[in-house]
C-alpha cells in the first residue's frame, strides 16, 4: 500500500494505473512553500506530511513551464491558474512567436528504508534531513493552444501534445505520455527493485 498525500483525485487515479500496489489517498494539507523549484516544494511537503502521517508516503508537485516566459509559471502554476485562469494564460502566449511549453512533475517519496541506489532510475536522494526523501522527475513537451477537450484537469485543455490537447486524451492515453506518468514509472521501477 502506498500513501499518496494529495487533495487531487485525478493524480491518485494516474498513480493507481502505474503502481502495482494499491494507492491510499490522504488529503493532508501540507504547506506548499513558495520556492523556485517544484522539487523543493515536493521535498518539503513530503517531510512535513511524514511528520504527521509517518512513512512511506509520496507527494507530487507539478507545473506548466512556458518557454517564452522563461519557464513561468512553473512553481507558481497553481497560483496563476487560480488568479488568471487557463484561458488568459493562453491569451498571454498569443503574441509570442512560439507557444512551446512543458509540463514537469516531481514525485517525492519519503521513506525510512535506506534509499539504495537510485541512479539507474533517475532519482535523487535527499538525506540531509529526516526522513530520507527520494525524488523522481518527469517532463513532457507541447504547446499552448486555445482550450479544447473536457477531460483531465488544470491546464490540460490548453496543452497540446501531437494532435490533441491533454483534455482530449483518455486517462490511459494521458498516463502513457504525461510528465506524472513518466515520474511514476521511475518510482515504480525503483520500488520494485529496492523496497
Ligand atoms: P500541484 O502539483 O497540484 O500543486 O499543481 C500545480 C498546478 O499545475 C495546478 O494549477 C494544477 O492544476 C496544474 N497541474 C498539475 N498537474 C497537471 C496536469 O497533469 N495537467 C494539467 N494541469 C496540471
PDB file of C-alpha atoms and ligand atoms in Angstrom:
ATOM      1  CA  UNK A   1       0.000   0.000   0.000  1.00  0.00           C
ATOM      2  CA  UNK A   2       1.339   3.414  -0.965  1.00  0.00           C
ATOM      3  CA  UNK A   3       0.066   6.556   0.705  1.00  0.00           C
ATOM      4  CA  UNK A   4      -0.350   9.447  -1.738  1.00  0.00           C
ATOM      5  CA  UNK A   5      -0.752  12.763   0.065  1.00  0.00           C
ATOM      6  CA  UNK A   6      -2.876  14.920  -2.222  1.00  0.00           C
ATOM      7  CA  UNK A   7      -6.295  16.515  -2.465  1.00  0.00           C
ATOM      8  CA  UNK A   8      -6.388  15.776  -6.201  1.00  0.00           C
ATOM      9  CA  UNK A   9      -8.239  12.570  -7.135  1.00  0.00           C
ATOM     10  CA  UNK A  10      -7.057  12.858 -10.734  1.00  0.00           C
ATOM     11  CA  UNK A  11      -3.477  12.406  -9.550  1.00  0.00           C
ATOM     12  CA  UNK A  12      -4.465   9.353  -7.473  1.00  0.00           C
ATOM     13  CA  UNK A  13      -6.116   7.688 -10.460  1.00  0.00           C
ATOM     14  CA  UNK A  14      -2.992   8.275 -12.519  1.00  0.00           C
ATOM     15  CA  UNK A  15      -0.837   6.748  -9.755  1.00  0.00           C
ATOM     16  CA  UNK A  16      -3.086   3.673  -9.461  1.00  0.00           C
ATOM     17  CA  UNK A  17      -2.664   2.999 -13.142  1.00  0.00           C
ATOM     18  CA  UNK A  18       1.129   2.913 -12.763  1.00  0.00           C
ATOM     19  CA  UNK A  19       1.899   1.295  -9.446  1.00  0.00           C
ATOM     20  CA  UNK A  20       1.383  -2.393  -8.721  1.00  0.00           C
ATOM     21  CA  UNK A  21       0.277  -1.719  -5.154  1.00  0.00           C
ATOM     22  CA  UNK A  22      -2.988  -0.141  -4.029  1.00  0.00           C
ATOM     23  CA  UNK A  23      -2.799   3.630  -3.523  1.00  0.00           C
ATOM     24  CA  UNK A  24      -4.379   5.202  -0.464  1.00  0.00           C
ATOM     25  CA  UNK A  25      -5.259   8.883  -0.774  1.00  0.00           C
ATOM     26  CA  UNK A  26      -4.654  11.071   2.273  1.00  0.00           C
ATOM     27  CA  UNK A  27      -5.755  14.691   1.888  1.00  0.00           C
ATOM     28  CA  UNK A  28      -3.336  16.125   4.481  1.00  0.00           C
ATOM     29  CA  UNK A  29      -2.878  19.796   3.693  1.00  0.00           C
ATOM     30  CA  UNK A  30       0.906  20.252   3.777  1.00  0.00           C
ATOM     31  CA  UNK A  31       2.447  23.694   3.309  1.00  0.00           C
ATOM     32  CA  UNK A  32       3.140  24.481  -0.342  1.00  0.00           C
ATOM     33  CA  UNK A  33       6.173  26.704   0.198  1.00  0.00           C
ATOM     34  CA  UNK A  34       6.962  29.423  -2.332  1.00  0.00           C
ATOM     35  CA  UNK A  35      10.176  28.191  -3.901  1.00  0.00           C
ATOM     36  CA  UNK A  36      11.990  28.453  -7.204  1.00  0.00           C
ATOM     37  CA  UNK A  37      11.673  24.767  -7.978  1.00  0.00           C
ATOM     38  CA  UNK A  38       8.843  22.258  -7.775  1.00  0.00           C
ATOM     39  CA  UNK A  39      11.412  19.814  -6.362  1.00  0.00           C
ATOM     40  CA  UNK A  40      11.855  21.977  -3.223  1.00  0.00           C
ATOM     41  CA  UNK A  41       8.087  22.204  -2.808  1.00  0.00           C
ATOM     42  CA  UNK A  42       7.661  18.436  -3.132  1.00  0.00           C
ATOM     43  CA  UNK A  43      10.520  17.533  -0.759  1.00  0.00           C
ATOM     44  CA  UNK A  44       9.317  19.987   1.876  1.00  0.00           C
ATOM     45  CA  UNK A  45       5.744  18.720   1.544  1.00  0.00           C
ATOM     46  CA  UNK A  46       6.784  15.070   1.831  1.00  0.00           C
ATOM     47  CA  UNK A  47       8.776  15.742   5.011  1.00  0.00           C
ATOM     48  CA  UNK A  48       6.013  17.765   6.616  1.00  0.00           C
ATOM     49  CA  UNK A  49       3.417  15.121   5.776  1.00  0.00           C
ATOM     50  CA  UNK A  50       5.713  12.339   7.048  1.00  0.00           C
ATOM     51  CA  UNK A  51       5.910  14.028  10.438  1.00  0.00           C
ATOM     52  CA  UNK A  52       2.114  13.780  10.724  1.00  0.00           C
ATOM     53  CA  UNK A  53       1.394  10.522   8.962  1.00  0.00           C
ATOM     54  CA  UNK A  54       4.649   8.562   9.053  1.00  0.00           C
ATOM     55  CA  UNK A  55       6.487   6.913   6.180  1.00  0.00           C
ATOM     56  CA  UNK A  56       6.352   5.709   3.496  1.00  0.00           C
ATOM     57  CA  UNK A  57       4.370   8.259   1.544  1.00  0.00           C
ATOM     58  CA  UNK A  58       4.557  10.214  -1.662  1.00  0.00           C
ATOM     59  CA  UNK A  59       3.611  13.692  -2.790  1.00  0.00           C
ATOM     60  CA  UNK A  60       3.671  15.141  -6.274  1.00  0.00           C
ATOM     61  CA  UNK A  61       4.278  18.702  -7.315  1.00  0.00           C
ATOM     62  CA  UNK A  62       3.828  19.703 -10.915  1.00  0.00           C
ATOM     63  CA  UNK A  63       3.811  22.786 -13.056  1.00  0.00           C
ATOM     64  CA  UNK A  64       3.456  24.251 -16.521  1.00  0.00           C
ATOM     65  CA  UNK A  65       6.644  25.804 -17.962  1.00  0.00           C
ATOM     66  CA  UNK A  66       6.183  28.231 -20.878  1.00  0.00           C
ATOM     67  CA  UNK A  67       9.418  28.645 -22.859  1.00  0.00           C
ATOM     68  CA  UNK A  68       8.758  32.231 -23.991  1.00  0.00           C
ATOM     69  CA  UNK A  69       8.254  33.264 -20.363  1.00  0.00           C
ATOM     70  CA  UNK A  70      11.483  31.648 -19.176  1.00  0.00           C
ATOM     71  CA  UNK A  71       9.580  28.783 -17.590  1.00  0.00           C
ATOM     72  CA  UNK A  72       6.898  30.843 -15.865  1.00  0.00           C
ATOM     73  CA  UNK A  73       4.528  29.946 -14.202  1.00  0.00           C
ATOM     74  CA  UNK A  74       6.481  26.773 -13.198  1.00  0.00           C
ATOM     75  CA  UNK A  75       6.322  26.518  -9.391  1.00  0.00           C
ATOM     76  CA  UNK A  76       3.645  29.256  -9.375  1.00  0.00           C
ATOM     77  CA  UNK A  77       1.284  27.321 -11.674  1.00  0.00           C
ATOM     78  CA  UNK A  78      -1.487  26.799  -9.111  1.00  0.00           C
ATOM     79  CA  UNK A  79      -1.481  30.472  -8.140  1.00  0.00           C
ATOM     80  CA  UNK A  80      -1.624  31.584 -11.777  1.00  0.00           C
ATOM     81  CA  UNK A  81      -4.390  29.101 -12.603  1.00  0.00           C
ATOM     82  CA  UNK A  82      -6.463  30.370  -9.675  1.00  0.00           C
ATOM     83  CA  UNK A  83      -5.873  34.065 -10.310  1.00  0.00           C
ATOM     84  CA  UNK A  84      -5.866  34.245 -14.126  1.00  0.00           C
ATOM     85  CA  UNK A  85      -7.464  31.038 -15.332  1.00  0.00           C
ATOM     86  CA  UNK A  86      -6.187  28.933 -18.201  1.00  0.00           C
ATOM     87  CA  UNK A  87      -7.947  30.926 -20.957  1.00  0.00           C
ATOM     88  CA  UNK A  88      -5.979  34.041 -20.018  1.00  0.00           C
ATOM     89  CA  UNK A  89      -2.756  32.076 -19.839  1.00  0.00           C
ATOM     90  CA  UNK A  90      -3.416  31.100 -23.424  1.00  0.00           C
ATOM     91  CA  UNK A  91      -4.206  34.737 -24.327  1.00  0.00           C
ATOM     92  CA  UNK A  92      -0.849  35.816 -22.901  1.00  0.00           C
ATOM     93  CA  UNK A  93       1.039  33.444 -25.178  1.00  0.00           C
ATOM     94  CA  UNK A  94      -0.780  34.599 -28.344  1.00  0.00           C
ATOM     95  CA  UNK A  95       1.682  37.412 -29.045  1.00  0.00           C
ATOM     96  CA  UNK A  96       4.693  35.149 -28.737  1.00  0.00           C
ATOM     97  CA  UNK A  97       6.239  33.679 -31.864  1.00  0.00           C
ATOM     98  CA  UNK A  98       6.304  30.302 -30.203  1.00  0.00           C
ATOM     99  CA  UNK A  99       3.981  28.859 -27.594  1.00  0.00           C
ATOM    100  CA  UNK A 100       6.264  25.970 -26.700  1.00  0.00           C
ATOM    101  CA  UNK A 101       5.779  24.699 -23.160  1.00  0.00           C
ATOM    102  CA  UNK A 102       6.315  21.669 -20.975  1.00  0.00           C
ATOM    103  CA  UNK A 103       4.617  20.048 -18.043  1.00  0.00           C
ATOM    104  CA  UNK A 104       7.011  18.893 -15.336  1.00  0.00           C
ATOM    105  CA  UNK A 105       6.370  16.757 -12.316  1.00  0.00           C
ATOM    106  CA  UNK A 106       8.408  15.789  -9.268  1.00  0.00           C
ATOM    107  CA  UNK A 107       7.349  12.893  -7.095  1.00  0.00           C
ATOM    108  CA  UNK A 108       8.871  12.968  -3.619  1.00  0.00           C
ATOM    109  CA  UNK A 109       8.835   9.617  -1.802  1.00  0.00           C
ATOM    110  CA  UNK A 110       9.544   9.793   1.948  1.00  0.00           C
ATOM    111  CA  UNK A 111      10.963   6.587   3.380  1.00  0.00           C
ATOM    112  CA  UNK A 112      12.768   5.251   6.430  1.00  0.00           C
ATOM    113  CA  UNK A 113      14.308   2.463   4.385  1.00  0.00           C
ATOM    114  CA  UNK A 114      17.797   3.025   3.158  1.00  0.00           C
ATOM    115  CA  UNK A 115      17.237   4.690  -0.181  1.00  0.00           C
ATOM    116  CA  UNK A 116      19.620   2.368  -2.005  1.00  0.00           C
ATOM    117  CA  UNK A 117      20.995   3.127  -5.405  1.00  0.00           C
ATOM    118  CA  UNK A 118      18.725   5.300  -7.490  1.00  0.00           C
ATOM    119  CA  UNK A 119      20.993   6.379 -10.327  1.00  0.00           C
ATOM    120  CA  UNK A 120      19.555   3.858 -12.713  1.00  0.00           C
ATOM    121  CA  UNK A 121      16.083   5.216 -12.080  1.00  0.00           C
ATOM    122  CA  UNK A 122      16.993   8.852 -12.457  1.00  0.00           C
ATOM    123  CA  UNK A 123      16.163   9.520  -8.831  1.00  0.00           C
ATOM    124  CA  UNK A 124      17.777  11.950  -6.405  1.00  0.00           C
ATOM    125  CA  UNK A 125      18.281  11.147  -2.738  1.00  0.00           C
ATOM    126  CA  UNK A 126      17.690  13.964  -0.270  1.00  0.00           C
ATOM    127  CA  UNK A 127      19.102  12.621   3.002  1.00  0.00           C
ATOM    128  CA  UNK A 128      20.181  15.931   4.505  1.00  0.00           C
ATOM    129  CA  UNK A 129      17.250  15.731   6.908  1.00  0.00           C
ATOM    130  CA  UNK A 130      14.836  13.142   8.347  1.00  0.00           C
ATOM    131  CA  UNK A 131      13.247  11.230   6.767  1.00  0.00           C
ATOM    132  CA  UNK A 132      15.112  10.474   3.572  1.00  0.00           C
ATOM    133  CA  UNK A 133      13.203  11.655   0.523  1.00  0.00           C
ATOM    134  CA  UNK A 134      13.835  10.294  -2.964  1.00  0.00           C
ATOM    135  CA  UNK A 135      12.611  12.350  -5.911  1.00  0.00           C
ATOM    136  CA  UNK A 136      11.704  11.249  -9.427  1.00  0.00           C
ATOM    137  CA  UNK A 137      11.099  13.685 -12.260  1.00  0.00           C
ATOM    138  CA  UNK A 138       9.054  13.577 -15.437  1.00  0.00           C
ATOM    139  CA  UNK A 139       8.570  16.000 -18.295  1.00  0.00           C
ATOM    140  CA  UNK A 140       6.525  16.224 -21.476  1.00  0.00           C
ATOM    141  CA  UNK A 141       6.837  18.876 -24.184  1.00  0.00           C
ATOM    142  CA  UNK A 142       3.991  20.507 -26.059  1.00  0.00           C
ATOM    143  CA  UNK A 143       2.492  23.888 -26.905  1.00  0.00           C
ATOM    144  CA  UNK A 144      -0.142  26.252 -25.560  1.00  0.00           C
ATOM    145  CA  UNK A 145      -3.307  26.409 -27.691  1.00  0.00           C
ATOM    146  CA  UNK A 146      -6.894  27.682 -27.287  1.00  0.00           C
ATOM    147  CA  UNK A 147      -8.762  25.400 -24.844  1.00  0.00           C
ATOM    148  CA  UNK A 148     -10.090  22.095 -26.281  1.00  0.00           C
ATOM    149  CA  UNK A 149     -11.486  18.972 -24.639  1.00  0.00           C
ATOM    150  CA  UNK A 150     -13.369  18.009 -21.485  1.00  0.00           C
ATOM    151  CA  UNK A 151     -11.042  15.520 -19.803  1.00  0.00           C
ATOM    152  CA  UNK A 152      -8.162  15.889 -17.367  1.00  0.00           C
ATOM    153  CA  UNK A 153      -7.806  18.860 -15.054  1.00  0.00           C
ATOM    154  CA  UNK A 154      -5.895  22.103 -14.578  1.00  0.00           C
ATOM    155  CA  UNK A 155      -4.091  23.278 -17.709  1.00  0.00           C
ATOM    156  CA  UNK A 156      -4.892  20.147 -19.741  1.00  0.00           C
ATOM    157  CA  UNK A 157      -7.311  21.904 -22.179  1.00  0.00           C
ATOM    158  CA  UNK A 158      -4.630  24.403 -23.344  1.00  0.00           C
ATOM    159  CA  UNK A 159      -1.703  21.945 -23.538  1.00  0.00           C
ATOM    160  CA  UNK A 160      -1.359  20.282 -26.924  1.00  0.00           C
ATOM    161  CA  UNK A 161       0.947  17.345 -27.482  1.00  0.00           C
ATOM    162  CA  UNK A 162       0.937  15.981 -31.027  1.00  0.00           C
ATOM    163  CA  UNK A 163      -2.548  16.481 -32.476  1.00  0.00           C
ATOM    164  CA  UNK A 164      -4.507  16.581 -29.247  1.00  0.00           C
ATOM    165  CA  UNK A 165      -4.706  18.546 -26.037  1.00  0.00           C
ATOM    166  CA  UNK A 166      -4.290  16.570 -22.826  1.00  0.00           C
ATOM    167  CA  UNK A 167      -8.001  17.222 -22.147  1.00  0.00           C
ATOM    168  CA  UNK A 168      -8.832  15.320 -25.366  1.00  0.00           C
ATOM    169  CA  UNK A 169      -6.984  12.197 -24.246  1.00  0.00           C
ATOM    170  CA  UNK A 170      -8.381   9.324 -22.185  1.00  0.00           C
ATOM    171  CA  UNK A 171      -6.802   8.841 -18.771  1.00  0.00           C
ATOM    172  CA  UNK A 172      -4.811   5.901 -20.173  1.00  0.00           C
ATOM    173  CA  UNK A 173      -3.557   7.915 -23.136  1.00  0.00           C
ATOM    174  CA  UNK A 174      -2.520  10.808 -20.893  1.00  0.00           C
ATOM    175  CA  UNK A 175      -0.788   8.478 -18.442  1.00  0.00           C
ATOM    176  CA  UNK A 176       1.248   6.864 -21.177  1.00  0.00           C
ATOM    177  CA  UNK A 177       2.959  10.134 -22.139  1.00  0.00           C
ATOM    178  CA  UNK A 178       2.466  12.570 -19.288  1.00  0.00           C
ATOM    179  CA  UNK A 179       5.023  14.201 -17.007  1.00  0.00           C
ATOM    180  CA  UNK A 180       3.456  12.491 -13.980  1.00  0.00           C
ATOM    181  CA  UNK A 181       3.278   9.158 -15.783  1.00  0.00           C
ATOM    182  CA  UNK A 182       6.994   9.355 -16.542  1.00  0.00           C
ATOM    183  CA  UNK A 183       7.872  10.187 -12.930  1.00  0.00           C
ATOM    184  CA  UNK A 184       5.550   7.434 -11.673  1.00  0.00           C
ATOM    185  CA  UNK A 185       7.198   4.941 -13.994  1.00  0.00           C
ATOM    186  CA  UNK A 186      10.600   5.704 -12.461  1.00  0.00           C
ATOM    187  CA  UNK A 187       9.195   5.419  -8.931  1.00  0.00           C
ATOM    188  CA  UNK A 188       7.546   2.093  -9.804  1.00  0.00           C
ATOM    189  CA  UNK A 189      10.808   0.658 -11.180  1.00  0.00           C
ATOM    190  CA  UNK A 190      12.750   1.823  -8.135  1.00  0.00           C
ATOM    191  CA  UNK A 191      10.179   0.441  -5.663  1.00  0.00           C
ATOM    192  CA  UNK A 192      10.195  -2.910  -7.398  1.00  0.00           C
ATOM    193  CA  UNK A 193      13.966  -3.127  -7.168  1.00  0.00           C
ATOM    194  CA  UNK A 194      14.658  -1.736  -3.704  1.00  0.00           C
ATOM    195  CA  UNK A 195      11.683  -1.921  -1.339  1.00  0.00           C
TER     196      UNK A 195
HETATM  197  P1  LIG B   1       0.028  20.866  -7.983  1.00  0.00           P
HETATM  198  O1  LIG B   1       1.114  19.954  -8.399  1.00  0.00           O
HETATM  199  O2  LIG B   1      -1.206  20.090  -7.587  1.00  0.00           O
HETATM  200  O3  LIG B   1       0.467  21.871  -6.961  1.00  0.00           O
HETATM  201  O4  LIG B   1      -0.422  21.650  -9.282  1.00  0.00           O
HETATM  202  C1  LIG B   1       0.181  22.847  -9.695  1.00  0.00           C
HETATM  203  C2  LIG B   1      -0.613  23.419 -10.839  1.00  0.00           C
HETATM  204  O5  LIG B   1      -0.377  22.664 -12.019  1.00  0.00           O
HETATM  205  C3  LIG B   1      -2.124  23.442 -10.645  1.00  0.00           C
HETATM  206  O6  LIG B   1      -2.613  24.619 -11.250  1.00  0.00           O
HETATM  207  C4  LIG B   1      -2.603  22.208 -11.386  1.00  0.00           C
HETATM  208  O7  LIG B   1      -3.918  22.354 -11.874  1.00  0.00           O
HETATM  209  C5  LIG B   1      -1.596  22.137 -12.515  1.00  0.00           C
HETATM  210  N1  LIG B   1      -1.349  20.759 -12.912  1.00  0.00           N
HETATM  211  C6  LIG B   1      -0.669  19.815 -12.218  1.00  0.00           C
HETATM  212  N2  LIG B   1      -0.655  18.657 -12.903  1.00  0.00           N
HETATM  213  C7  LIG B   1      -1.331  18.899 -14.039  1.00  0.00           C
HETATM  214  C8  LIG B   1      -1.692  18.065 -15.142  1.00  0.00           C
HETATM  215  O8  LIG B   1      -1.370  16.862 -15.220  1.00  0.00           O
HETATM  216  N3  LIG B   1      -2.402  18.645 -16.109  1.00  0.00           N
HETATM  217  C9  LIG B   1      -2.788  19.961 -16.064  1.00  0.00           C
HETATM  218  N4  LIG B   1      -2.501  20.774 -15.062  1.00  0.00           N
HETATM  219  C10 LIG B   1      -1.780  20.237 -14.048  1.00  0.00           C
END
